[in-house]
Coordinates of C-alpha atoms in Angstrom, one line a residue:
Chain A
M1 CA 241.6 -46.3 84.7
G2 CA 241.3 -48.9 82.0
V3 CA 242.6 -51.6 84.1
V4 CA 240.2 -50.7 86.8
Q5 CA 237.3 -50.7 84.6
E6 CA 238.2 -54.1 83.1
R7 CA 238.6 -55.6 86.4
S8 CA 235.1 -54.5 87.5
S9 CA 233.3 -55.8 84.6
E10 CA 233.9 -59.3 86.0
Y11 CA 230.9 -58.5 88.0
A12 CA 227.4 -57.4 87.0
M13 CA 227.7 -54.8 89.9
E14 CA 230.4 -53.8 92.3
I15 CA 230.4 -51.4 95.2
R16 CA 233.4 -50.1 96.3
D17 CA 234.1 -48.5 99.7
L18 CA 230.6 -46.8 99.8
A19 CA 230.0 -44.3 102.5
I20 CA 226.7 -42.4 102.7
R21 CA 225.3 -40.2 105.3
Y22 CA 222.0 -38.0 105.8
V23 CA 222.6 -34.6 107.1
T24 CA 219.8 -32.8 108.7
D25 CA 219.7 -29.6 110.8
E26 CA 219.5 -31.7 114.1
A27 CA 221.8 -34.7 113.4
T28 CA 224.0 -36.5 110.9
V29 CA 222.9 -40.1 110.4
Y30 CA 225.7 -42.6 109.2
A31 CA 223.6 -45.0 107.1
V32 CA 226.4 -46.6 105.1
N33 CA 229.9 -46.9 106.5
H34 CA 232.6 -48.1 104.1
I35 CA 231.3 -51.2 102.5
D36 CA 232.1 -53.4 99.6
L37 CA 229.7 -55.5 97.7
K38 CA 230.0 -57.7 94.5
L39 CA 227.4 -59.4 92.4
R40 CA 228.3 -62.2 90.1
P41 CA 227.0 -62.3 86.8
Q42 CA 223.7 -64.4 87.2
G43 CA 224.2 -64.7 90.9
T44 CA 221.7 -63.8 93.7
L45 CA 222.9 -61.9 96.7
G46 CA 220.9 -61.9 99.7
L47 CA 221.3 -58.4 101.7
V48 CA 219.9 -59.1 105.2
G49 CA 219.7 -56.9 108.4
E50 CA 217.4 -55.2 110.5
T51 CA 215.4 -52.1 109.6
G52 CA 217.5 -49.3 109.5
A53 CA 220.7 -51.1 109.0
G54 CA 221.3 -49.3 105.5
K55 CA 220.1 -51.8 103.1
T56 CA 217.9 -49.7 101.1
T57 CA 220.3 -46.8 101.1
T58 CA 222.9 -49.2 99.8
V59 CA 220.7 -50.3 96.8
L60 CA 219.3 -46.9 96.0
S61 CA 222.8 -45.7 95.5
I62 CA 223.0 -48.3 92.7
L63 CA 220.6 -46.4 90.9
N64 CA 221.9 -43.1 92.0
L65 CA 218.5 -42.2 93.7
I66 CA 219.9 -41.0 97.0
Q67 CA 218.5 -37.6 97.4
T68 CA 220.9 -35.1 98.0
P69 CA 220.4 -33.1 100.3
P70 CA 219.9 -34.7 102.8
G71 CA 222.1 -37.5 101.5
V72 CA 225.9 -37.1 101.2
I73 CA 228.0 -39.8 99.5
D74 CA 231.3 -39.4 101.1
S75 CA 233.4 -41.9 99.2
G76 CA 233.0 -44.9 97.1
E77 CA 232.5 -46.2 93.6
I78 CA 229.7 -48.2 92.1
F79 CA 230.1 -49.9 88.9
V80 CA 227.2 -51.4 86.9
N81 CA 228.7 -53.5 84.0
G82 CA 232.1 -52.0 84.2
R83 CA 230.8 -48.4 84.3
N84 CA 230.9 -45.9 87.2
V85 CA 227.4 -44.9 88.0
R86 CA 228.7 -41.9 90.1
E87 CA 230.3 -40.4 86.9
M88 CA 227.2 -40.8 84.5
T89 CA 225.5 -38.0 82.9
P90 CA 221.8 -37.5 83.7
A91 CA 221.0 -39.0 80.1
E92 CA 223.1 -42.0 80.8
L93 CA 221.7 -42.4 84.0
S94 CA 218.1 -42.3 82.7
E95 CA 219.3 -45.0 79.9
M96 CA 220.7 -47.1 82.8
R97 CA 217.8 -47.1 85.0
G98 CA 215.1 -49.6 84.1
K99 CA 217.3 -51.0 81.1
E100 CA 220.4 -52.1 83.0
V101 CA 219.3 -51.9 86.7
S102 CA 215.7 -52.2 87.6
M103 CA 214.3 -52.3 91.0
I104 CA 211.3 -54.0 92.8
F105 CA 209.8 -52.0 95.4
Q106 CA 208.7 -53.2 98.8
D107 CA 204.8 -52.4 98.9
P108 CA 202.8 -53.3 95.6
M109 CA 199.7 -51.5 97.1
T110 CA 201.6 -48.3 96.5
S111 CA 204.4 -48.8 93.9
L112 CA 201.6 -48.9 91.1
N113 CA 200.0 -45.6 89.7
P114 CA 196.4 -45.8 90.6
V115 CA 195.4 -43.9 87.6
M116 CA 197.3 -45.7 84.8
T117 CA 196.2 -49.2 83.5
V118 CA 198.8 -51.7 84.3
G119 CA 199.5 -52.3 80.5
E120 CA 200.4 -48.6 80.2
Q121 CA 202.6 -48.6 83.2
I122 CA 204.7 -51.7 81.8
A123 CA 204.5 -50.2 78.4
E124 CA 206.0 -46.9 79.7
S125 CA 209.3 -48.6 80.6
I126 CA 209.4 -50.4 77.3
L127 CA 208.9 -47.1 75.4
L128 CA 211.7 -45.5 77.2
H129 CA 214.2 -47.9 76.8
E130 CA 213.4 -49.9 73.5
N131 CA 213.1 -48.3 70.0
V132 CA 209.4 -49.0 69.4
D133 CA 206.2 -47.3 68.9
K134 CA 203.3 -47.0 71.3
K135 CA 201.3 -49.8 69.8
T136 CA 204.2 -52.4 69.9
A137 CA 205.0 -51.3 73.3
Y138 CA 201.8 -52.2 74.5
E139 CA 201.8 -55.5 72.9
M140 CA 205.1 -56.4 74.6
A141 CA 203.7 -55.3 77.8
K142 CA 200.8 -57.9 77.3
K143 CA 203.3 -60.6 76.8
T144 CA 205.3 -59.5 79.7
L145 CA 202.2 -59.7 81.9
E146 CA 201.8 -63.3 80.6
T147 CA 205.3 -64.1 81.6
V148 CA 204.3 -63.5 85.2
G149 CA 201.3 -65.4 84.9
I150 CA 198.6 -62.8 84.4
P151 CA 196.3 -63.0 81.2
G152 CA 197.3 -60.3 78.7
E153 CA 193.7 -59.1 78.3
R154 CA 194.1 -57.8 81.8
A155 CA 196.6 -55.0 80.6
G156 CA 193.7 -52.6 80.4
E157 CA 192.7 -52.9 83.9
Y158 CA 193.7 -50.5 86.8
P159 CA 195.7 -51.4 89.8
H160 CA 193.0 -51.4 92.2
Q161 CA 191.3 -54.3 90.1
F162 CA 194.1 -56.8 91.1
S163 CA 195.0 -58.7 94.2
G164 CA 198.0 -57.9 96.2
G165 CA 200.0 -60.8 95.0
M166 CA 198.8 -60.1 91.4
K167 CA 200.1 -56.4 92.0
Q168 CA 203.4 -57.6 92.9
R169 CA 203.6 -59.6 89.9
V170 CA 202.8 -56.6 87.8
V171 CA 205.5 -54.6 89.6
I172 CA 207.8 -57.6 88.8
A173 CA 206.8 -57.4 85.2
I174 CA 207.6 -53.7 85.0
A175 CA 211.0 -54.2 86.5
L176 CA 211.6 -57.1 84.1
A177 CA 210.1 -55.5 81.0
C178 CA 213.4 -54.5 79.5
H179 CA 215.3 -57.6 80.5
P180 CA 217.8 -55.7 83.0
N181 CA 221.0 -57.3 84.0
V182 CA 220.7 -56.5 87.6
L183 CA 217.5 -56.7 89.4
I184 CA 217.2 -55.1 92.7
A185 CA 214.2 -56.5 94.9
D186 CA 213.7 -54.5 98.2
E187 CA 211.9 -56.7 100.3
P188 CA 209.5 -57.9 97.7
T189 CA 207.5 -60.2 99.8
T190 CA 207.3 -58.3 103.1
A191 CA 203.7 -57.0 102.3
L192 CA 202.4 -60.1 101.1
D193 CA 200.9 -63.3 103.0
V194 CA 202.8 -66.3 103.2
T195 CA 201.2 -68.4 100.5
I196 CA 201.6 -65.5 97.8
Q197 CA 205.2 -65.0 99.1
A198 CA 206.0 -68.6 97.8
Q199 CA 204.1 -67.8 94.7
V200 CA 206.2 -64.7 94.1
L201 CA 209.6 -66.3 95.3
D202 CA 208.9 -69.2 92.9
L203 CA 208.1 -66.8 90.0
M204 CA 211.3 -64.7 90.6
R205 CA 213.4 -67.8 90.5
K206 CA 212.0 -68.9 87.3
L207 CA 212.5 -65.6 85.8
K208 CA 216.0 -65.4 86.8
E209 CA 216.7 -68.3 85.2
S210 CA 215.1 -67.5 81.9
Y211 CA 216.4 -64.0 81.7
H212 CA 220.0 -64.7 83.3
T213 CA 219.4 -61.7 85.5
S214 CA 221.6 -60.8 88.6
T215 CA 219.6 -60.1 91.9
I216 CA 220.2 -58.3 94.7
L217 CA 217.5 -59.4 97.4
I218 CA 217.0 -57.3 100.5
T219 CA 215.2 -58.7 103.1
H220 CA 215.0 -59.6 106.8
D221 CA 213.6 -62.9 106.3
L222 CA 216.4 -65.5 106.5
G223 CA 213.8 -68.1 105.1
V224 CA 213.5 -66.2 102.0
V225 CA 217.5 -65.9 101.6
A226 CA 217.7 -69.6 102.0
E227 CA 215.1 -70.1 99.3
I228 CA 216.5 -68.2 96.6
C229 CA 220.2 -66.8 97.3
D230 CA 223.6 -68.2 96.6
E231 CA 225.4 -65.5 98.6
V232 CA 224.6 -63.5 101.8
A233 CA 225.8 -60.3 103.2
V234 CA 224.5 -59.5 106.8
M235 CA 224.5 -55.9 107.3
Y236 CA 224.4 -54.1 110.8
A237 CA 224.5 -50.4 111.5
G238 CA 225.5 -49.6 107.9
S239 CA 228.3 -52.2 107.8
I240 CA 228.7 -55.5 106.4
V241 CA 229.5 -58.0 109.4
E242 CA 229.5 -61.2 107.5
I243 CA 229.4 -62.1 103.8
G244 CA 229.8 -65.3 102.0
S245 CA 228.2 -68.3 100.2
L246 CA 224.7 -69.3 101.5
R247 CA 226.1 -72.6 102.6
E248 CA 229.1 -71.1 104.4
V249 CA 226.9 -68.3 106.2
Y250 CA 224.2 -70.7 107.1
K251 CA 225.9 -73.9 108.2
N252 CA 229.3 -72.2 109.4
T253 CA 227.8 -69.0 110.9
L254 CA 230.7 -67.0 112.3
H255 CA 229.5 -63.6 113.2
P256 CA 227.6 -63.2 116.9
Y257 CA 224.9 -61.0 115.1
T258 CA 224.2 -63.4 112.4
E259 CA 223.9 -66.1 115.3
G260 CA 221.5 -63.6 117.0
L261 CA 219.3 -63.6 113.8
F262 CA 219.2 -67.4 113.7
N263 CA 218.3 -67.6 117.3
S264 CA 215.4 -65.1 117.1
L265 CA 214.0 -67.6 114.6
P266 CA 211.2 -69.9 116.0
N267 CA 212.4 -73.4 116.3
M268 CA 210.0 -75.7 114.3
G269 CA 211.6 -78.9 115.8
D270 CA 211.1 -77.7 119.5
R271 CA 207.8 -75.8 119.6
A272 CA 207.9 -75.2 123.4
S273 CA 211.3 -73.4 123.1
E274 CA 211.3 -69.7 123.9
L275 CA 212.6 -67.3 121.2
R276 CA 215.9 -65.8 122.0
P277 CA 215.8 -62.4 120.7
I278 CA 219.0 -60.1 120.4
K279 CA 219.2 -58.1 123.6
G280 CA 219.2 -54.4 123.4
L281 CA 218.6 -51.9 120.5
T282 CA 220.3 -51.0 117.3
P283 CA 222.9 -48.4 117.9
D284 CA 222.5 -44.8 117.5
P285 CA 223.2 -44.0 113.9
T286 CA 224.1 -40.5 114.7
K287 CA 227.1 -41.5 116.8
I288 CA 230.4 -42.4 115.5
Y289 CA 231.8 -45.7 117.4
E290 CA 235.4 -46.1 118.0
G291 CA 234.9 -49.9 118.4
C292 CA 232.5 -52.5 117.2
T293 CA 228.9 -51.4 116.7
F294 CA 227.5 -54.6 117.8
A295 CA 229.8 -55.1 121.1
E296 CA 227.2 -53.5 123.2
R297 CA 224.7 -56.3 122.7
C298 CA 227.2 -59.1 122.0
P299 CA 227.5 -62.0 124.4
Y300 CA 231.1 -62.5 123.4
A301 CA 232.3 -58.9 123.6
S302 CA 235.5 -58.2 125.4
E303 CA 237.2 -54.8 126.3
E304 CA 239.1 -55.0 122.9
C305 CA 235.8 -54.9 121.3
L306 CA 234.9 -51.3 122.4
K307 CA 238.1 -49.7 121.6
R308 CA 239.0 -51.2 118.1
R309 CA 236.8 -51.5 114.8
P310 CA 237.0 -54.6 113.3
Q311 CA 237.5 -55.2 109.5
L312 CA 236.2 -57.8 107.3
K313 CA 238.7 -60.7 107.2
D314 CA 238.8 -64.0 105.1
A315 CA 237.4 -66.8 107.3
G316 CA 237.4 -69.6 105.1
E317 CA 236.4 -70.1 101.5
N318 CA 234.3 -67.4 100.1
H319 CA 233.7 -66.3 103.4
K320 CA 234.5 -63.2 105.5
V321 CA 233.5 -61.8 108.8
A322 CA 234.3 -58.7 110.7
C323 CA 234.7 -59.7 114.5
L324 CA 237.7 -59.2 116.9
A325 CA 236.7 -62.0 118.7
Y326 CA 238.4 -64.5 116.2
E327 CA 241.9 -63.0 116.9
R328 CA 241.5 -65.1 120.3
E329 CA 242.8 -68.5 120.1
G330 CA 240.3 -71.2 119.7
F331 CA 237.0 -69.0 119.8
A332 CA 233.9 -70.3 118.4
I333 CA 230.4 -68.9 118.9
E334 CA 227.8 -71.2 120.4
R335 CA 225.9 -72.1 117.2
S336 CA 229.0 -73.4 115.8
R337 CA 230.2 -75.3 119.0
K338 CA 227.1 -77.6 118.7
P339 CA 227.7 -80.8 117.0
Chain B
M1 CA 177.1 -51.3 94.8
L2 CA 180.8 -52.0 94.0
F3 CA 179.9 -54.4 91.3
K4 CA 177.8 -54.2 88.2
K5 CA 176.6 -56.7 86.1
S6 CA 178.0 -56.5 82.5
K7 CA 180.8 -58.5 80.9
K8 CA 179.7 -61.5 79.1
I9 CA 182.3 -64.2 79.2
D10 CA 182.8 -66.7 76.4
D11 CA 180.1 -69.1 77.0
G12 CA 177.6 -66.4 77.2
R13 CA 177.1 -66.1 81.0
S14 CA 177.3 -62.7 82.7
I15 CA 179.7 -62.2 85.4
Y16 CA 180.2 -59.4 87.7
V17 CA 182.9 -57.1 87.1
K18 CA 184.2 -54.3 89.4
K19 CA 183.4 -50.8 88.7
S20 CA 186.0 -48.6 86.9
R21 CA 187.1 -45.5 88.8
M22 CA 184.9 -43.1 86.7
Q23 CA 181.7 -45.4 87.5
E24 CA 182.6 -45.2 91.1
I25 CA 182.9 -41.5 91.3
W26 CA 179.5 -41.3 89.3
H27 CA 177.9 -43.5 91.9
Q28 CA 179.3 -41.4 94.8
F29 CA 177.9 -38.1 92.9
Q30 CA 174.6 -39.5 92.3
K31 CA 174.1 -40.2 96.2
N32 CA 174.2 -36.5 96.5
K33 CA 170.8 -35.1 95.5
G34 CA 171.8 -31.5 95.7
A35 CA 174.6 -32.1 93.3
V36 CA 172.4 -34.1 91.0
V37 CA 170.1 -30.9 91.0
G38 CA 172.8 -28.8 90.5
L39 CA 174.3 -30.7 87.6
I40 CA 170.8 -30.7 86.1
M41 CA 170.5 -26.8 86.4
L42 CA 174.2 -26.4 85.0
I43 CA 173.4 -28.6 81.9
I44 CA 170.2 -26.4 81.3
I45 CA 172.2 -23.1 81.9
I46 CA 175.1 -24.6 79.3
G47 CA 172.0 -25.4 76.9
I48 CA 170.7 -21.8 77.1
A49 CA 174.1 -20.4 76.7
I50 CA 174.4 -22.5 73.2
V51 CA 171.0 -22.1 72.0
S52 CA 170.5 -18.4 72.8
G53 CA 173.4 -17.7 70.3
F54 CA 171.3 -19.0 67.5
V55 CA 167.9 -17.6 68.5
F56 CA 168.9 -14.1 69.3
D57 CA 170.3 -11.7 66.7
Y58 CA 173.1 -9.8 68.7
K59 CA 172.6 -6.5 67.2
E60 CA 168.9 -6.5 66.8
D61 CA 167.5 -8.4 69.9
I62 CA 170.3 -7.6 72.4
C63 CA 171.6 -4.0 71.5
A64 CA 169.3 -2.0 69.6
R65 CA 167.3 0.7 71.2
H66 CA 163.6 0.7 70.9
A67 CA 162.1 4.0 72.2
A68 CA 158.5 2.7 72.1
T69 CA 159.0 -0.1 74.7
R70 CA 161.1 1.5 77.3
L71 CA 160.7 0.3 80.7
I72 CA 157.8 -2.1 80.6
K73 CA 157.2 -3.9 83.6
P74 CA 156.7 -7.7 83.3
C75 CA 153.9 -8.8 81.3
L76 CA 152.7 -11.6 78.9
E77 CA 154.5 -10.1 76.0
H78 CA 157.8 -9.1 77.8
P79 CA 158.0 -11.8 80.6
F80 CA 160.9 -9.8 82.3
G81 CA 159.9 -6.6 81.3
T82 CA 162.3 -4.3 79.2
D83 CA 165.0 -1.8 80.4
Q84 CA 165.7 1.9 79.9
M85 CA 166.6 1.5 76.3
G86 CA 163.6 -0.8 75.4
R87 CA 165.3 -4.0 75.3
S88 CA 163.9 -7.2 76.3
V89 CA 165.5 -8.3 79.8
L90 CA 164.6 -11.8 79.0
A91 CA 166.5 -12.0 76.0
R92 CA 169.4 -10.2 77.6
V93 CA 169.6 -12.1 80.7
L94 CA 169.5 -15.3 78.5
Y95 CA 172.2 -14.1 76.1
G96 CA 174.1 -13.0 79.3
T97 CA 174.6 -16.6 79.9
R98 CA 177.3 -16.8 77.2
Y99 CA 179.3 -14.2 78.9
S100 CA 179.2 -15.3 82.4
L101 CA 180.1 -18.9 81.5
L102 CA 182.7 -17.8 79.1
I103 CA 184.4 -15.6 81.7
G104 CA 184.0 -18.4 84.4
I105 CA 185.7 -21.0 82.2
V106 CA 188.4 -18.9 80.8
V107 CA 189.5 -17.3 84.1
V108 CA 189.6 -20.7 85.8
G109 CA 191.4 -22.2 82.6
V110 CA 194.1 -19.4 82.9
S111 CA 194.7 -19.6 86.7
T112 CA 194.4 -23.7 86.8
G113 CA 197.0 -23.7 83.8
I114 CA 199.5 -21.4 85.3
G115 CA 198.9 -22.1 89.3
T116 CA 199.0 -25.9 88.7
M117 CA 202.1 -25.9 86.8
L118 CA 203.8 -23.5 89.4
G119 CA 202.6 -25.5 92.4
A120 CA 203.6 -28.7 90.8
I121 CA 207.1 -27.7 90.0
A122 CA 207.2 -26.3 93.7
G123 CA 205.7 -29.1 95.2
Y124 CA 207.7 -31.9 93.3
Y125 CA 211.1 -30.2 93.5
G126 CA 210.8 -28.6 97.0
G127 CA 213.9 -26.8 98.3
K128 CA 214.9 -23.5 97.0
I129 CA 212.7 -23.8 94.0
E130 CA 209.7 -24.2 96.0
T131 CA 210.7 -21.5 98.3
V132 CA 211.2 -18.8 95.5
I133 CA 207.9 -19.9 93.5
M134 CA 205.7 -19.9 96.7
R135 CA 206.9 -16.6 98.2
I136 CA 206.3 -14.8 94.8
V137 CA 202.8 -16.5 94.9
E138 CA 202.4 -15.4 98.4
I139 CA 203.2 -11.8 97.4
F140 CA 200.4 -11.8 94.9
M141 CA 198.0 -13.1 97.4
M142 CA 198.6 -10.4 99.8
I143 CA 197.0 -8.0 96.9
P144 CA 193.2 -7.9 97.0
N145 CA 191.5 -9.4 94.0
I146 CA 189.7 -6.1 93.3
L147 CA 193.1 -3.9 93.6
L148 CA 194.9 -6.2 91.3
G149 CA 191.9 -6.2 88.8
I150 CA 191.9 -2.5 89.0
I151 CA 195.5 -2.0 88.3
F152 CA 195.4 -4.4 85.6
V153 CA 192.4 -2.9 83.8
A154 CA 193.8 0.5 84.2
A155 CA 196.9 -0.4 82.6
F156 CA 195.4 -2.2 79.8
G157 CA 192.2 -0.7 79.2
I158 CA 188.6 -2.0 79.9
S159 CA 187.6 -5.0 77.7
L160 CA 186.3 -8.6 78.3
T161 CA 189.8 -10.0 77.6
N162 CA 191.5 -7.7 80.2
L163 CA 188.8 -8.5 82.6
M164 CA 189.3 -12.2 82.2
L165 CA 193.1 -11.9 82.4
A166 CA 193.0 -9.8 85.2
L167 CA 190.6 -12.3 87.2
G168 CA 192.5 -15.4 86.1
L169 CA 195.8 -13.8 87.4
S170 CA 194.5 -13.0 90.7
T171 CA 193.2 -16.4 91.2
V172 CA 196.6 -18.0 90.3
P173 CA 198.0 -18.0 94.0
H174 CA 194.8 -20.2 95.1
F175 CA 195.6 -23.0 92.5
A176 CA 199.5 -22.9 93.1
R177 CA 198.7 -23.5 96.7
T178 CA 196.4 -26.4 96.2
A179 CA 198.5 -28.1 93.5
R180 CA 201.5 -27.8 95.7
S181 CA 200.1 -29.3 98.8
S182 CA 198.4 -32.1 96.8
V183 CA 201.6 -32.6 94.6
M184 CA 203.6 -32.9 97.9
T185 CA 201.4 -35.7 99.0
V186 CA 201.6 -37.6 95.8
R187 CA 205.3 -37.2 95.4
G188 CA 206.1 -39.5 98.4
N189 CA 204.5 -42.2 96.8
E190 CA 206.4 -45.3 96.0
Y191 CA 205.2 -45.1 92.4
V192 CA 206.9 -41.9 91.7
E193 CA 210.1 -43.4 93.1
A194 CA 209.4 -46.5 90.9
A195 CA 208.9 -44.4 88.0
K196 CA 212.4 -42.5 88.8
A197 CA 213.9 -46.0 89.2
M198 CA 212.7 -46.7 85.7
G199 CA 214.4 -43.9 84.1
V200 CA 211.3 -41.6 83.4
S201 CA 212.3 -37.9 83.3
D202 CA 211.1 -35.5 85.9
F203 CA 209.0 -33.6 83.4
K204 CA 207.1 -36.8 82.3
I205 CA 206.8 -37.9 86.0
I206 CA 205.1 -34.8 86.9
F207 CA 202.6 -35.1 84.0
T208 CA 202.0 -38.8 84.0
H209 CA 202.4 -39.8 87.4
V210 CA 202.0 -36.9 89.9
L211 CA 199.5 -34.5 88.5
P212 CA 196.8 -37.0 87.5
N213 CA 196.9 -38.3 91.0
A214 CA 196.7 -34.9 92.6
L215 CA 193.8 -33.7 90.1
S216 CA 190.9 -34.2 92.3
A217 CA 191.9 -31.4 94.7
I218 CA 192.5 -29.2 91.8
L219 CA 189.3 -30.1 90.0
V220 CA 187.2 -29.3 93.1
Q221 CA 188.8 -26.1 93.6
A222 CA 188.5 -25.3 89.9
T223 CA 184.7 -25.9 89.9
T224 CA 184.2 -23.8 93.0
R225 CA 186.4 -21.0 91.5
V226 CA 184.2 -20.8 88.2
A227 CA 181.3 -19.6 90.5
S228 CA 183.5 -17.0 92.2
A229 CA 185.0 -15.8 89.0
I230 CA 181.5 -15.1 87.7
I231 CA 180.6 -13.2 91.0
S232 CA 183.8 -11.2 90.6
A233 CA 183.2 -10.5 86.8
A234 CA 179.7 -9.0 87.9
T235 CA 181.2 -7.1 90.6
F236 CA 183.8 -5.6 88.1
S237 CA 181.2 -4.8 85.6
F238 CA 179.0 -3.2 88.1
I239 CA 181.6 -0.9 89.2
G240 CA 182.2 0.0 85.5
L241 CA 185.6 -1.8 85.2
G242 CA 184.3 -5.0 83.5
V243 CA 182.4 -5.7 80.2
P244 CA 181.5 -2.4 78.7
S245 CA 177.9 -1.7 78.0
P246 CA 175.8 -2.7 75.8
T247 CA 177.3 -6.0 76.2
P248 CA 174.4 -8.1 78.1
E249 CA 176.8 -9.0 81.0
W250 CA 174.9 -9.5 84.1
G251 CA 176.8 -7.3 86.4
A252 CA 176.7 -4.7 83.6
M253 CA 172.9 -4.9 83.4
L254 CA 172.7 -4.4 87.1
S255 CA 175.3 -1.4 86.9
D256 CA 172.9 0.0 83.9
A257 CA 169.9 -0.5 86.1
R258 CA 170.8 1.6 88.8
Q259 CA 169.2 4.7 88.3
N260 CA 165.6 3.1 87.7
M261 CA 166.3 0.3 90.3
R262 CA 163.6 1.9 92.7
D263 CA 160.8 2.2 90.4
F264 CA 161.5 -0.8 88.1
P265 CA 162.9 -3.5 90.2
H266 CA 162.7 -6.1 87.6
L267 CA 165.6 -4.8 86.1
V268 CA 167.9 -6.0 89.0
I269 CA 165.9 -8.7 90.1
F270 CA 166.4 -10.9 86.9
P271 CA 170.0 -10.5 86.1
G272 CA 170.6 -10.8 90.0
L273 CA 168.5 -14.2 90.0
A274 CA 170.6 -15.4 86.9
I275 CA 173.7 -14.7 88.8
M276 CA 172.5 -16.6 91.9
V277 CA 171.2 -19.6 90.0
T278 CA 174.3 -20.0 88.1
V279 CA 176.6 -19.6 91.0
L280 CA 174.4 -22.0 93.2
A281 CA 174.4 -24.7 90.5
I282 CA 178.2 -24.7 90.1
N283 CA 178.7 -24.7 93.9
L284 CA 176.2 -27.7 94.2
V285 CA 178.1 -29.5 91.6
G286 CA 181.6 -28.5 93.2
D287 CA 180.4 -29.8 96.5
G288 CA 179.2 -33.0 95.1
L289 CA 182.5 -33.6 93.1
R290 CA 184.3 -33.0 96.4
D291 CA 182.4 -35.4 98.3
A292 CA 182.6 -38.1 95.4
L293 CA 186.4 -37.5 94.9
D294 CA 187.2 -37.7 98.7
P295 CA 188.6 -41.5 99.4
K296 CA 188.0 -40.9 102.9
L297 CA 184.2 -40.8 102.4
K298 CA 184.0 -43.7 100.1
R299 CA 181.6 -46.5 100.8

């Protein structure tokens, strides 16, 4: 046990063999199927995938916030700073949430309480985790607001008095109020327009540097990932299909699904070219697939792909891919064939 | 008008500042003329309730018998006439305001307190807890209010306190249901999940995040329930299960006047009017509040 604990504390956060399904009367949805994720201290991991790929479920499990029922965690261990989240008592959990791991939610319009001033909302987190009185907490909240570029005097205002971009900054301020080691950002820029997105990303990058926070960034925007991540994990139907350093995954793309994601981006160099979306729809999450979940939509699929489940295998330095096609001699996807 | 001119910035210029939530609600409320009239009436009624406690001597003016002045019809000296005991109906009606408002507020206080807690717990946790609480609440809802009140008063005796408790308990289910449904809509909001992710305890989440946001529906319900509590109390007093005589409760006054109603209608007209005016004022305010707090009707 001791050995295991020590090894896992190399990482700020580590997920091992996590499997989660949602059970309802009608069906069982296999949301996350045996995934492993590691987050290096001060690293930024981008979690990319379509809606419904299990990204949010994965990160919610880090905070042990999966609703049970309907959620069932079948297997897996989650370590935060070397401690297993699934073995924590409610008191330890509440201590860990917000202090060690905190989360930025997708929609800043709804993730702030409309009847509390923003200062009170930031102070609430500080009051919970730091040993200070109300007044000090409020002063600290003002300072935190200033670090995200909002004047401290505005702490007494209500969320509806802020613009969307400013609200997202407030949400970031709440998440960073107690200087967490791990910050989870669940699509922090999706609800914002492009110019504000750039501001928020810029802010996140700066804060990450000054607070030495490790970050998990969920997004389906490959541009955002290129902007601030140093590692990328691509999720498809509850599994990780490709994982590696940003450079490896972007320059030396291996999985056909990742290629499909890149192909669906508009090409700025050739504006006349048509988008090439991935054919078909995401697989039915209530079905158990014998073979590769992507096989039905994959242009390179063979008979073999429908029969056997691919496992993540090393494919270069700090790069793993789950694809059976690479067992064939000399296989390369179209993107990599280009000079 | 969403903006008001108020805040002075450093160099002395005034800038336009967005209205706070309370100001916005007040602005919406003002637009409804009926609600404003209701509010003015209600303020006057509350004023009467407070002042009458100082002006009238309870024993001398309200309860003492005066054989010489029995059953005088309204005249200059006795604007509302006198009753069968020779007491001024005006004094009793004015003094009765205190009882009716007290009953309304205590009844709603009791039922809002208990009902909102039960409903909030049921709505927030869901599942088995919800099923158990709501089924019990629904069982209580099946029993007619009057019957529940009669059972209560029969068991514990006739008194003002028992009447208020009985009425309060019989209104609990309505509040539990209202609270549950509004808590359920608030529960799904991201800021509740964000609070959980921050490590805030369930108890604190219910009180600081969920209930304040679910309050508007409960508040509207509470206002209108004050009116119905006043009516129910009058009903109970009329059938002799409420406030015992000689307390000048309006329902009790109606009950006392039954025998002389035909010849001296002023005995029932004035207490009846008092009930009507008070209930009308509260209902007008309640309607105005409902419209002002409804986000769909905003702007």
